[in-house]
XYZ file of C-alpha atoms in Angstrom:
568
model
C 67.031 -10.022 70.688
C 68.278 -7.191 68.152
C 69.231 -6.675 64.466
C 72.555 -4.904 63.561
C 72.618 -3.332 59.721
C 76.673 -2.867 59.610
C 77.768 -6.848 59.983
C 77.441 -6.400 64.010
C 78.986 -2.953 64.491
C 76.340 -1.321 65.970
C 72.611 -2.915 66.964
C 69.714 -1.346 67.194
C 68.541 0.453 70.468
C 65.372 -1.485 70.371
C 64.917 -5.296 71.374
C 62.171 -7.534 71.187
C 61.453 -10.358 73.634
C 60.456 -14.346 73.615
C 59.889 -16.961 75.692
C 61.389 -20.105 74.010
C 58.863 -22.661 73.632
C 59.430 -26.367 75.105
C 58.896 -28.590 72.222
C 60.433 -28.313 68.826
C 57.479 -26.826 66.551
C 59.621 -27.278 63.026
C 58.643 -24.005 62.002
C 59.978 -20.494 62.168
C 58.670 -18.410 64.931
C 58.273 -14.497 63.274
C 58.767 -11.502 64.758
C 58.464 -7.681 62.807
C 61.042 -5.762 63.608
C 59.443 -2.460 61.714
C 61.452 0.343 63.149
C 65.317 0.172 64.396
C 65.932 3.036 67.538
C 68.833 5.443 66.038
C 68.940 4.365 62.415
C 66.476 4.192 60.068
C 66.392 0.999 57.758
C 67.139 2.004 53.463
C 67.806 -0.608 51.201
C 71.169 -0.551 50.947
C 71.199 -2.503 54.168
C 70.448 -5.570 52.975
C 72.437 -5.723 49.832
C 75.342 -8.233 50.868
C 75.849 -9.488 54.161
C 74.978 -6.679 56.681
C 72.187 -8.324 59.058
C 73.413 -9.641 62.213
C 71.570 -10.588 64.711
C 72.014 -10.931 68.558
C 70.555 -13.113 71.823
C 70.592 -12.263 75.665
C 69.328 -15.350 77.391
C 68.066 -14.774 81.188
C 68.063 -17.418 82.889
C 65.311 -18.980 85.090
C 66.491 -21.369 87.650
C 68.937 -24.503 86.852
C 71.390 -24.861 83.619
C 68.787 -25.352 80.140
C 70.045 -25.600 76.797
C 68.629 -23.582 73.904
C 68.595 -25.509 70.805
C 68.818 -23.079 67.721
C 68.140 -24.678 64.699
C 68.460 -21.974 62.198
C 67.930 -17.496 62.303
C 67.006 -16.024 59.325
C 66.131 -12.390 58.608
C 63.552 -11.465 55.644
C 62.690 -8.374 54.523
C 59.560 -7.168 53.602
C 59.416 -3.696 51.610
C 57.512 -1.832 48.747
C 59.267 -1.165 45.947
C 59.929 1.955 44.424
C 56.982 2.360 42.260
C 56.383 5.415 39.327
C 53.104 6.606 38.249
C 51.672 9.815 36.604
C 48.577 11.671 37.850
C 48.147 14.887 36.547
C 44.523 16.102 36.221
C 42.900 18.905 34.767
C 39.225 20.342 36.242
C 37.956 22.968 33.804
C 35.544 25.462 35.336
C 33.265 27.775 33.350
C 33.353 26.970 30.011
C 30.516 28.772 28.423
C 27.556 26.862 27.136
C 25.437 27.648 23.987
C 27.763 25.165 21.560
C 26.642 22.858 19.469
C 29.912 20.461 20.807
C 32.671 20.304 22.800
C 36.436 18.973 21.930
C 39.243 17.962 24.073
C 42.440 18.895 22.378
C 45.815 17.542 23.908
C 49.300 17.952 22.346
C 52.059 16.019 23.404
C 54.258 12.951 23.137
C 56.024 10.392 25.251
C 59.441 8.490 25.772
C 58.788 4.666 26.339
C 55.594 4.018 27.620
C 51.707 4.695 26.722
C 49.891 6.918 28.571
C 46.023 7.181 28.701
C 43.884 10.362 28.551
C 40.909 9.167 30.722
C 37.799 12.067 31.126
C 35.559 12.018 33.622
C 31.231 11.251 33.981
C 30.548 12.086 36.812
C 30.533 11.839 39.579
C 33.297 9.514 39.823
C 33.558 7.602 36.483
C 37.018 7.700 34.356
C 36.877 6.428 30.525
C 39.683 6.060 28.800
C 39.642 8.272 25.061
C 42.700 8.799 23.463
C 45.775 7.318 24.494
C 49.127 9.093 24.137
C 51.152 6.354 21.690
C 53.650 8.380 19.998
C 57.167 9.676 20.472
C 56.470 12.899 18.259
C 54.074 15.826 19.178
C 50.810 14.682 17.719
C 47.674 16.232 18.287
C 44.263 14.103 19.887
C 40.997 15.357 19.535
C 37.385 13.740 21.076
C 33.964 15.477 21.455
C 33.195 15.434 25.095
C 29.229 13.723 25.584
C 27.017 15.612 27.433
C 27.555 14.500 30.392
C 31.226 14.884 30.534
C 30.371 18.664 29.291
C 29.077 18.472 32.934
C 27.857 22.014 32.463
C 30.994 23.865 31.755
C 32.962 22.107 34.729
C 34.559 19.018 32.449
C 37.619 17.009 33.966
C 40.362 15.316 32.428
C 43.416 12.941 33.995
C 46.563 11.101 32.049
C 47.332 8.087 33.522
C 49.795 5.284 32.371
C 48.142 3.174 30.154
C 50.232 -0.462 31.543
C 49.662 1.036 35.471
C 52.634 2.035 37.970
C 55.743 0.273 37.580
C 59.785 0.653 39.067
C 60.915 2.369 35.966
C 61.187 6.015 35.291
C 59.861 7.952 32.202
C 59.316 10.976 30.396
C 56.045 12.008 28.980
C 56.007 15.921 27.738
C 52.494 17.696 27.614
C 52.072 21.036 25.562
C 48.454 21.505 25.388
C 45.017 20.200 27.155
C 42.747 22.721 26.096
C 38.425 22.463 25.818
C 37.678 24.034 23.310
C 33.467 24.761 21.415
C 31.938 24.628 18.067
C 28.914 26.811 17.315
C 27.453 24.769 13.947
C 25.418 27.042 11.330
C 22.617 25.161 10.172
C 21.638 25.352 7.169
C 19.767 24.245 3.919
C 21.980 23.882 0.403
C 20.379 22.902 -2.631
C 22.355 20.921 -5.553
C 21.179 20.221 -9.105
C 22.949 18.050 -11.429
C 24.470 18.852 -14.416
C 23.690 15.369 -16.115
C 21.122 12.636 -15.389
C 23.989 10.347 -13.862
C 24.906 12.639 -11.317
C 28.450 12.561 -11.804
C 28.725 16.401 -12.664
C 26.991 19.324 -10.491
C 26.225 22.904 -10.312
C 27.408 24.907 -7.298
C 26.022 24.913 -4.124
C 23.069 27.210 -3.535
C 22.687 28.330 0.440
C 18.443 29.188 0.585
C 18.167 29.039 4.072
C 20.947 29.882 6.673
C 21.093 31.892 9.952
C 24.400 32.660 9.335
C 24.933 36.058 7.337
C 28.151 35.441 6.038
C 26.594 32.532 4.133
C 24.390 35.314 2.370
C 21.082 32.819 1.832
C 18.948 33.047 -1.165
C 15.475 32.647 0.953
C 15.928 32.357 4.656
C 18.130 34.074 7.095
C 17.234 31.619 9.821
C 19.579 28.327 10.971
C 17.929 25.225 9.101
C 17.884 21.836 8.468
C 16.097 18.549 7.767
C 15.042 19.501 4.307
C 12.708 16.980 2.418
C 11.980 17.940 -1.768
C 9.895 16.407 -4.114
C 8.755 17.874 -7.688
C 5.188 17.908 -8.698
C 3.448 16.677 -11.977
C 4.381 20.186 -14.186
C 8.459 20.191 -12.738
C 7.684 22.568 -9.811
C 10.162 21.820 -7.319
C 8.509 21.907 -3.526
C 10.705 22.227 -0.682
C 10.374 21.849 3.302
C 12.607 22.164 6.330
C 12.742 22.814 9.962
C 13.746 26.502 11.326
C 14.961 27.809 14.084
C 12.502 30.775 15.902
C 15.050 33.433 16.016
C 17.691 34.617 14.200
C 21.458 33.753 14.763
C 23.045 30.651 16.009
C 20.573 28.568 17.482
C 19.903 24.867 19.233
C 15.764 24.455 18.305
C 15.021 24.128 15.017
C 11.552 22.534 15.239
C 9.367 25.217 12.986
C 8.457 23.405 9.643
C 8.888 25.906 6.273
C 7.538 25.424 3.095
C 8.326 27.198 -0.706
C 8.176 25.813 -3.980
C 9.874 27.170 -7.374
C 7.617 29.460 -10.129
C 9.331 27.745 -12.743
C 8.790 24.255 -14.169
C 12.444 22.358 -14.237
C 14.222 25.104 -13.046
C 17.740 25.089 -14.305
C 20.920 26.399 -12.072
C 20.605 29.602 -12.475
C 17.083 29.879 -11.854
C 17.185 28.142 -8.522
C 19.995 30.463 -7.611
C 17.368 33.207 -8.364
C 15.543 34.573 -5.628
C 12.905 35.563 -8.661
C 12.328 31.582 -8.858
C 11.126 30.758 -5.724
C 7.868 31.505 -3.865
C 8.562 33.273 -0.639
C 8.720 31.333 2.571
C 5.842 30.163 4.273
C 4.914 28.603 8.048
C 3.442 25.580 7.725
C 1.915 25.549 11.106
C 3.998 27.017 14.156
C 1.338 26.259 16.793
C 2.875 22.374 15.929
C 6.587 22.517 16.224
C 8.411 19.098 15.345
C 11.088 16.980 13.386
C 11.565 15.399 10.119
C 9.357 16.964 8.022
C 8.687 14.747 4.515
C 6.789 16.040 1.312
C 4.964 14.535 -1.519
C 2.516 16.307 -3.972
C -0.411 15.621 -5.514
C -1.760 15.560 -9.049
C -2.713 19.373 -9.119
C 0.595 20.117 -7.916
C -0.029 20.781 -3.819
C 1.822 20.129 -1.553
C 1.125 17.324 1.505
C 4.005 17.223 4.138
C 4.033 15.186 7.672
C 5.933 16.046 10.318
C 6.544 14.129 14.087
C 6.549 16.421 17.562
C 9.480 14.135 18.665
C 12.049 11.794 17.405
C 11.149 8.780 19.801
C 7.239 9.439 21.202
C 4.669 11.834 20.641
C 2.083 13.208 18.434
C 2.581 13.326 14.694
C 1.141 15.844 11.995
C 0.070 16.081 8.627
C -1.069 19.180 6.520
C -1.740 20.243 2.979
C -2.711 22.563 0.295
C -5.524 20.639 -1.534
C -7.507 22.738 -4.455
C -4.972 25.558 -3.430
C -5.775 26.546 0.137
C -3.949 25.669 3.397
C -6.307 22.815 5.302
C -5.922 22.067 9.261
C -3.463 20.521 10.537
C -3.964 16.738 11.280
C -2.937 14.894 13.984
C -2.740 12.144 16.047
C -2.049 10.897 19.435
C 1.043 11.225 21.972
C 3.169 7.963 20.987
C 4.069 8.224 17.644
C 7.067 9.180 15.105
C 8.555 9.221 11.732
C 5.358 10.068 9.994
C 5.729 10.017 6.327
C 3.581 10.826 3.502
C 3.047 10.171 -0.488
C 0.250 10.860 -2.339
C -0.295 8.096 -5.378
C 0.574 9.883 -8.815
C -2.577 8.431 -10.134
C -5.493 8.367 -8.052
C -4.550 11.016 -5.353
C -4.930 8.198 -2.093
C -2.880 9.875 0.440
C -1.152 7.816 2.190
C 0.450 8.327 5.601
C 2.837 5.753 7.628
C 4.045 5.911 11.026
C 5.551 4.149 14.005
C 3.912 3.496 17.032
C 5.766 3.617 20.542
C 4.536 0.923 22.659
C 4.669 -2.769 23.927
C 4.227 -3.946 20.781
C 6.236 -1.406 18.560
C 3.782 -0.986 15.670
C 4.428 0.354 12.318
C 0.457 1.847 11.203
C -0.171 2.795 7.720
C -3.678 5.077 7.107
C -4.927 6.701 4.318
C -7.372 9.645 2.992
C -8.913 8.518 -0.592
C -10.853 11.632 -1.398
C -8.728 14.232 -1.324
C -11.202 15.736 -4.112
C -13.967 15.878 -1.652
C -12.924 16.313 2.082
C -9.516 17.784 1.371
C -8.053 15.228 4.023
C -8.321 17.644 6.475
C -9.485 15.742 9.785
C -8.423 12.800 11.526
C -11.799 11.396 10.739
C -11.342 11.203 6.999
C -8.105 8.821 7.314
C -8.794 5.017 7.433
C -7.745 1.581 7.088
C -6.701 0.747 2.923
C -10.311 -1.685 3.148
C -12.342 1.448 4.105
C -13.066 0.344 7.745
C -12.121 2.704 10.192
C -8.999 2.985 12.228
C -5.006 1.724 11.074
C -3.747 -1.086 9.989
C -0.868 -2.514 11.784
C 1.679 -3.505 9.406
C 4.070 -4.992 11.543
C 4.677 -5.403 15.102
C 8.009 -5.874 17.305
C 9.666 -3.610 14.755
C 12.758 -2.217 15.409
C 12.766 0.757 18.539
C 12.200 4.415 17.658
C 12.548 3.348 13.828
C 11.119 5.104 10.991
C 9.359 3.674 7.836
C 9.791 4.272 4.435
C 6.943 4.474 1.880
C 6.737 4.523 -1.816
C 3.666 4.430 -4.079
C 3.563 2.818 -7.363
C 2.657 4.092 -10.489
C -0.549 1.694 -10.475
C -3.312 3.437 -11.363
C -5.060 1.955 -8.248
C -2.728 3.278 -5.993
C -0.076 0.582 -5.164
C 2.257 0.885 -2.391
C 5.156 -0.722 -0.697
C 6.373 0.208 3.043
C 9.699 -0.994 4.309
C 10.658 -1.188 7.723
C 13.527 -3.027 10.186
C 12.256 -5.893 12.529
C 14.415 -8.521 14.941
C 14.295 -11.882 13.668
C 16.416 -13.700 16.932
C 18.825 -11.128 19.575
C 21.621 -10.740 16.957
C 19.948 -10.558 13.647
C 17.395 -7.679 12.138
C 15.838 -7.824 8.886
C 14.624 -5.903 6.451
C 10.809 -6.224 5.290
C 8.248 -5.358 3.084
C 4.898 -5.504 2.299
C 3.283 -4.684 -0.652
C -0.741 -2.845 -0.538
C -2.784 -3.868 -2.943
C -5.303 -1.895 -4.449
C -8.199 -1.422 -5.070
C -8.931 -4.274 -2.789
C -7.039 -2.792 0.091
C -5.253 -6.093 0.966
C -1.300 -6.270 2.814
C 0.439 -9.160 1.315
C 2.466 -11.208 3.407
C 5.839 -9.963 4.830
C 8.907 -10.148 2.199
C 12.395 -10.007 3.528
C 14.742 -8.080 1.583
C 17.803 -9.040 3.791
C 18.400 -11.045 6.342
C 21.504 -12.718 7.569
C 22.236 -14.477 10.714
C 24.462 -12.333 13.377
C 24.019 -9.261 11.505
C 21.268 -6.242 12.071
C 20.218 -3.820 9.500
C 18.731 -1.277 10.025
C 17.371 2.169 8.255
C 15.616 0.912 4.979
C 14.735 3.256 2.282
C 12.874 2.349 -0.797
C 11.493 3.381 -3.754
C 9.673 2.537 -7.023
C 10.168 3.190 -10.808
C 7.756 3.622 -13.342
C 7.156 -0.146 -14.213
C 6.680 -1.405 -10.648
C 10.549 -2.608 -9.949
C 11.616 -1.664 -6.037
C 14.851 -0.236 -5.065
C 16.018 -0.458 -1.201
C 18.943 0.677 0.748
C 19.614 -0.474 4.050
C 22.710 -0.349 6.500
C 24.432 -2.987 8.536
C 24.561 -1.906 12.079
C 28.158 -3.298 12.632
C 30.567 -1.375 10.654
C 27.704 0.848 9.158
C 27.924 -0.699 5.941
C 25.744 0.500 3.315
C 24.003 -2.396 0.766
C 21.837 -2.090 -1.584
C 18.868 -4.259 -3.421
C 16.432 -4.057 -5.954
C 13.246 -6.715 -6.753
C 12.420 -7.229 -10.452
C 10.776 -9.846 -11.743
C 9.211 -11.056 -8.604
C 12.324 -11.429 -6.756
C 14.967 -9.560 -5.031
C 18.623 -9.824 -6.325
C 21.347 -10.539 -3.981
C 22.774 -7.669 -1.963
C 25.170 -4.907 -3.034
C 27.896 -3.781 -1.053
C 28.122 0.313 -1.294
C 30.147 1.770 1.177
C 30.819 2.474 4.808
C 31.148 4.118 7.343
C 27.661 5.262 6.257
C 23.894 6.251 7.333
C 20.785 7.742 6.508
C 20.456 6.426 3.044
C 17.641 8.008 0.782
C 16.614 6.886 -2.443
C 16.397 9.663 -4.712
C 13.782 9.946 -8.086
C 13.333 12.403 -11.006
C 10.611 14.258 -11.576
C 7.449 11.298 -11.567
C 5.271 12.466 -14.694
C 7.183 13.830 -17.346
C 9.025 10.891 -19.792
C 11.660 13.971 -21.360
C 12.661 14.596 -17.834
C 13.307 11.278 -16.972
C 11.141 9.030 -14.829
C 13.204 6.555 -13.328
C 14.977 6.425 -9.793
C 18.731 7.736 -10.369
C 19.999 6.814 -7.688
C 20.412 7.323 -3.776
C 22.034 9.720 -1.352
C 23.958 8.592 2.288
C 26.129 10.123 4.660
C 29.209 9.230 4.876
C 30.922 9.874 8.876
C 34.113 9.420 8.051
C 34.132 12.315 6.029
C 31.031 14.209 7.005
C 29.865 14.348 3.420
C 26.628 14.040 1.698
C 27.017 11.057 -1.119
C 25.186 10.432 -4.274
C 24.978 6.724 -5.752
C 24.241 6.074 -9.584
C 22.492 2.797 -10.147
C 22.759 2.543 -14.256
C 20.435 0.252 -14.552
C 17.569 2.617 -13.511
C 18.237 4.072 -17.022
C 16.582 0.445 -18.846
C 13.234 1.348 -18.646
C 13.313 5.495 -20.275
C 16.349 6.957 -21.292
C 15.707 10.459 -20.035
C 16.477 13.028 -23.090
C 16.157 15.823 -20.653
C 17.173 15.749 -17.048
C 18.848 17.070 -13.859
C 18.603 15.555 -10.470
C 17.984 17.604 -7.423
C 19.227 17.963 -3.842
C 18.751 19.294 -0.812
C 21.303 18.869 2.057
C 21.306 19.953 5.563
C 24.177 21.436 7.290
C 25.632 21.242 10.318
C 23.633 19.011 11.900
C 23.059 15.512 11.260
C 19.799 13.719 11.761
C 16.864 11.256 10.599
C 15.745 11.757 7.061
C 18.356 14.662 6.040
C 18.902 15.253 2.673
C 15.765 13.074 1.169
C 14.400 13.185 -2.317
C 10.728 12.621 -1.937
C 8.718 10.609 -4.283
C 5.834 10.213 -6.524
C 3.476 13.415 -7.793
């Protein structure tokens, strides 16, 4: 048997053989004719009716007929199919940046394509996809591991997957390209105590010398302020160890302002600041928070690492520089406040372990020991050791702390804890002194399917608490405060948002103003540094004299940025 393409004008020079079966099977018996000897098969053969086919019985023996109940020919084929696979694979692209961005400019005709990047080894995520029919510009920050040290690679693909029509996609760039970040520390004072006017910004630490810094000519960040009972304004960040653009900053800095309530122009005055001092370089670390106590020295706690390790604390009692403190290898997000009244020093942390503790401790005789060793920290009854707070908190989360104006030494301590696997709460618990006794767990938010996270609280002058939190989902910033007894029913702020801090005046002086003003967050959407005005802070003591101050970190972005310590 044979095929002919032309209606039976010529057959193929190849055959194929059967032996016809005996009985009748009602079915069609198939046979692939792939190739055809002197003509090679295109589709234009079977469009009408070309295909004819043609039988040369031998025959065996005596006279048999061959009963042919139908012939058909089908064709089996692949289709024309389109796709686009273009790929770049970058090689050498020098290191040292602070981030990495994949720039492509282009457009297309009809259909979607997808900008995929690879993690290796063999991993392709889609990142931008290519939607519009004018040249438009897409930008994303490669991760780490699609940096893959200076060898990144990047494919366009069709976003819908190969298909039998033709189109036209035009590329003019696909370019990596790096961004060195100058880190560095800005301070802002307000003009008014609403904060809705402020002075210029004032660079005092920066590595950058085109920024022209007031104190510091090393990259910066993480700055934490708080102003002392005479309106000294105390200030400490992390630096970098060398001049220039740098990735480690993890050395802790300290100065404080020679005047009391130093107006704009004296904290852009070199004259009004102390000069920069180590804190303690043989203990390099993160977020770095200050408080003060009631002869205006500093205390400041910092944490070796962001998720685990050991945590420090150091101050300046009676004048003089003590040890450094510190504890244990699983630990972060130490803060400190000292009470405004009594002196207790008060230090919280979170523990990093099965049972993901947060651990308050505290020195009470700061007069006496200086707080100096490990030793002279205990549990708010006396007894030594911690006490545990809460347990199953939220992972690698930091507490916030704020001491009353009790003159037992009060405190509250807020922190984030799962209630089921889609909802986190926020909690406090109140320490009352001078008996030294937690009172049960409050929640100051909690709603089913939703996890907050990030609390930050703090305390006016009459005992009311303020707290900030943000939604995980959306990043949406609320707000609360608990007067009376009770906490009112949840503001809604803004979003996207993050690292909310509440923000207070200076603690002991009425004409300043001694009332929390307000709160600052970061805002991603426009990489900005936000204050809030809560009015109703103002009830209590209408400041007649006042300013609110400041202290932002920039480039970099992390835990406790850009916080306004509290009492002393």
């Amino acid at each position: 048997m044979t095929l002919s393409w032309n209606s039976g004008t010529t057959y193929c020079g190849n055959a194929f053989l059967m032996i016809p079966v005996t009985v009748d099977p009602n079915a069609y018996t198939w046979f692939d004719q792939t190739t055809c000897t002197s003509h090679a098969w295109s589709a234009s053969d079977f469009t009408g009716d070309l295909i004819a086919w043609k039988a040369v019985h031998t025959k065996n023996g005596g006279a048999n007929p061959i009963d042919l109940d139908a012939m058909i020919v089908e064709v089996a084929y692949t289709p024309q199919s389109y796709k686009l696979a273009v790929q770049y694979d970058w090689s050498g692209v020098p290191g040292g940046a602070d981030s990495y961005t994949l720039k492509v400019k282009g457009y297309r005709q009809d259909e979607n394509l997808n900008v995929q990047v690879l993690t290796p080894p063999s991993t392709w995520n889609t990142r931008a996809t290519i939607s519009s029919t004018i040249n438009t510009v897409y930008n994303y920050t490669l991760t780490t591991s699609e940096y893959n040290s200076g060898a990144p690679s990047v494919r366009f693909v069709d976003a819908s997957g190969p298909d039998g029509t033709q189109s036209d996609f035009w590329l003019d760039l696909a370019v990596v390209t790096s961004t060195t970040l100058w880190d560095r520390i800005i301070m802002m004072r307000s003009l008014d105590t609403s904060g809705s006017t402020w002075g210029s910004q004032i660079v005092l630490a920066s590595g950058r010398s085109a920024d022209s810094p007031l104190l510091y000519s090393f990259d910066s960040t993480e700055p934490s302020i708080a102003i002392d009972s005479g309106g000294f304004l105390h200030l400490v960040w992390l630096s970098a160890s060398a001049s220039g653009s740098q990735q480690i900053l993890n050395l802790v800095r300290y100065v404080v302002t020679t005047v009391a309530y130093p107006t704009q122009s004296q904290l852009a005055s070199s004259a009004s600041w102390t000069a920069v001092a180590p804190v303690d370089d043989t203990a390099p670390g993160y977020m770095p928070t200050i408080s003060t106590d009631t002869s205006k020295n500093p205390h400041i706690a910092w944490s070796a690492s962001k998720t685990s390790g050991t945590v420090y604390y150091k101050n300046k009692a009676a004048g003089t520089w003590r040890p450094t403190v510190s504890w244990g290898t699983t630990y972060t997000g130490l803060s400190v406040d000292v009470s405004p009244e009594n002196n207790y020093v008060s230090l919280v942390r979170y523990y990093e372990a099965g049972t993901n503790e947060i651990q308050y401790t505290v020195c009470k005789n700061l007069g006496s020991n200086q707080c100096d060793a490990a030793s002279e920290f205990m549990k708010a009854d006396n007894s030594s050791g911690y006490d545990t707070v809460a347990s199953g908190v939220e992972a690698s989360s930091y507490p916030s702390l704020a001491t009353t104006w009790d003159v037992a030494g009060d405190l509250w301590i807020a922190y984030a804890k799962d209630v089921d696997g889609s909802t986190r709460a926020i909690y406090v618990r109140f320490l009352d002194y001078p008996v030294g006794v937690f009172a049960a767990a409050e929640a100051v938010d909690s709603l089913s399917g939703t996890q907050f996270t990030h609390p930050s609280i703090g305390v006016d002058r009459t005992g009311n608490v303020y707290a900030l939190y943000v939604a995980v989902s959306g990043s949406q910033l609320y707000y609360k405060s608990r007067t009376g007894g009770s906490w009112t029913s949840r503001t809604t702020l803004d979003a996207p948002t993050d690292y909310p801090s509440v923000v207070v005046r200076a603690p002991n002086d009425v004409t300043f103003g001694t009332n929390i003003s307000g709160a600052l967050y970061w805002k991603s959407s426009t990489s900005a540094t936000y204050f809030y005005y809560i009015p109703e802070f103002e009830d209590v003591i209408p400041p007649l004299l006042g300013a609110i101050f400041v202290s932002l970190a920039l480039s970099r972005r992390s835990r406790r940025e850009a916080r306004s310590d509290s009492q002393s």
